């Protein structure tokens, strides 16, 4: 994976792996999800990722209601790495192609910062 994982997304990707982590973020991102170290089969989280992964995620992040980040820029870069077109990414993430292109731009780290380092 060439896509750098942002710190606020790292626990999800480390615990669930990139593909399942992205599925989880797409399903629950931007809202609350209840995590439990003893999940019920009827839990929407368990139904998506399975009881074992649910328990691992709860152990890593803590039990209870948790706001899940959107992570659309990370997901867009991951899809691009898998060969998706900009338009396909935009449609899947329900954003404009302009937003996707902005997220995919390569930053030039050689440029000096106005504020210094």
Short mmCIF file of C-alpha atoms in Angstrom, two decimals:
data_model
loop_
_atom_site.label_atom_id
_atom_site.label_comp_id
_atom_site.label_asym_id
_atom_site.label_seq_id
_atom_site.Cartn_x
_atom_site.Cartn_y
_atom_site.Cartn_z
CA UNK A 1 0.00 0.00 0.00
CA UNK A 2 1.52 3.30 -1.11
CA UNK A 3 -1.30 5.29 0.49
CA UNK A 4 -0.16 6.87 3.76
CA UNK A 5 -2.73 6.16 6.45
CA UNK A 6 -3.72 9.26 8.47
CA UNK A 7 -3.30 8.91 12.23
CA UNK A 8 -7.04 9.13 12.95
CA UNK A 9 -7.70 6.25 10.55
CA UNK A 10 -4.71 4.10 11.55
CA UNK A 11 -6.46 2.09 14.33
CA UNK A 12 -9.20 0.99 11.92
CA UNK A 13 -6.78 -0.07 9.18
CA UNK A 14 -4.35 -1.74 11.60
CA UNK A 15 -7.13 -3.70 13.27
CA UNK A 16 -9.30 -4.60 10.27
CA UNK A 17 -6.89 -4.47 7.35
CA UNK A 18 -7.24 -2.02 4.46
CA UNK A 19 -10.15 -3.59 2.57
CA UNK A 20 -12.36 -4.38 5.57
CA UNK A 21 -11.34 -1.12 7.23
CA UNK A 22 -12.52 0.83 4.18
CA UNK A 23 -15.79 -1.11 4.09
CA UNK A 24 -16.31 -0.25 7.77
CA UNK A 25 -15.45 3.44 7.22
CA UNK A 26 -17.78 3.67 4.22
CA UNK A 27 -20.63 2.10 6.16
CA UNK A 28 -20.26 3.98 9.46
CA UNK A 29 -18.12 7.05 8.69
CA UNK A 30 -19.65 10.34 9.75
CA UNK A 31 -21.91 8.74 12.34
CA UNK A 32 -21.77 6.90 15.63
CA UNK A 33 -21.26 3.16 15.95
CA UNK A 34 -21.54 1.16 19.15
CA UNK A 35 -18.54 -1.07 19.80
CA UNK A 36 -18.62 -3.89 22.33
CA UNK A 37 -16.07 -6.43 23.46
CA UNK A 38 -19.04 -8.84 23.68
CA UNK A 39 -20.98 -7.97 20.49
CA UNK A 40 -24.44 -9.26 19.70
CA UNK A 41 -25.19 -10.92 16.35
CA UNK A 42 -27.82 -8.25 15.60
CA UNK A 43 -25.27 -5.42 15.88
CA UNK A 44 -24.84 -3.60 12.55
CA UNK A 45 -21.07 -3.55 13.15
CA UNK A 46 -21.00 -7.32 13.73
CA UNK A 47 -23.15 -7.93 10.68
CA UNK A 48 -20.66 -6.01 8.52
CA UNK A 49 -17.26 -7.07 9.88
CA UNK A 50 -18.02 -10.16 11.98
CA UNK A 51 -17.92 -10.73 15.73
CA UNK A 52 -14.19 -11.41 15.98
CA UNK A 53 -13.19 -8.23 14.12
CA UNK A 54 -15.78 -6.28 16.14
CA UNK A 55 -14.18 -7.51 19.39
CA UNK A 56 -10.69 -6.59 18.16
CA UNK A 57 -11.85 -3.11 17.18
CA UNK A 58 -13.57 -2.59 20.56
CA UNK A 59 -10.44 -3.77 22.37
CA UNK A 60 -8.32 -1.30 20.37
CA UNK A 61 -10.66 1.73 20.50
CA UNK A 62 -12.68 1.01 23.63
CA UNK A 63 -16.27 -0.08 24.13
CA UNK A 64 -19.19 2.29 23.75
CA UNK A 65 -20.57 4.72 21.25
CA UNK A 66 -17.86 6.14 19.02
CA UNK A 67 -18.00 8.69 16.18
CA UNK A 68 -16.43 7.13 13.12
CA UNK A 69 -14.38 9.40 10.82
CA UNK A 70 -15.31 9.84 7.15
CA UNK A 71 -11.81 9.27 5.71
CA UNK A 72 -12.88 10.06 2.12
CA UNK A 73 -9.47 11.41 0.99
CA UNK A 74 -7.75 8.24 2.25
CA UNK A 75 -10.39 6.02 0.64
CA UNK A 76 -10.13 7.92 -2.66
CA UNK A 77 -6.34 7.41 -2.74
CA UNK A 78 -6.78 3.72 -1.92
CA UNK A 79 -9.28 3.27 -4.74
CA UNK A 80 -6.96 5.12 -7.14
CA UNK A 81 -4.11 2.77 -6.13
CA UNK A 82 -6.41 -0.11 -7.12
CA UNK A 83 -6.92 1.38 -10.58
CA UNK A 84 -10.29 3.10 -10.14
CA UNK A 85 -11.01 6.11 -12.34
CA UNK A 86 -11.62 9.54 -10.83
CA UNK A 87 -15.25 9.42 -11.95
CA UNK A 88 -15.83 5.98 -10.43
CA UNK A 89 -14.33 7.16 -7.13
CA UNK A 90 -16.47 10.30 -7.17
CA UNK A 91 -19.64 8.30 -7.77
CA UNK A 92 -18.81 5.76 -5.07
CA UNK A 93 -17.97 8.40 -2.46
CA UNK A 94 -20.86 10.73 -3.49
CA UNK A 95 -18.56 13.68 -4.13
CA UNK A 96 -17.56 15.67 -7.19
CA UNK A 97 -14.72 14.70 -9.50
CA UNK A 98 -13.14 18.04 -8.53
CA UNK A 99 -13.01 16.96 -4.87
CA UNK A 100 -11.44 13.62 -5.82
CA UNK A 101 -8.81 15.30 -8.01
CA UNK A 102 -7.94 17.61 -5.11
CA UNK A 103 -7.48 14.65 -2.77
CA UNK A 104 -5.33 12.84 -5.31
CA UNK A 105 -2.95 15.71 -6.04
CA UNK A 106 0.62 14.90 -5.16
CA UNK A 107 1.93 17.41 -2.68
CA UNK A 108 5.35 18.83 -3.38
CA UNK A 109 7.15 18.53 -0.05
CA UNK A 110 10.13 20.43 -1.45
CA UNK A 111 8.21 23.71 -1.38
CA UNK A 112 9.17 25.89 1.55
CA UNK A 113 6.46 26.61 4.06
CA UNK A 114 5.45 30.21 4.56
CA UNK A 115 5.43 29.62 8.31
CA UNK A 116 8.66 27.65 8.49
CA UNK A 117 9.16 24.23 9.99
#
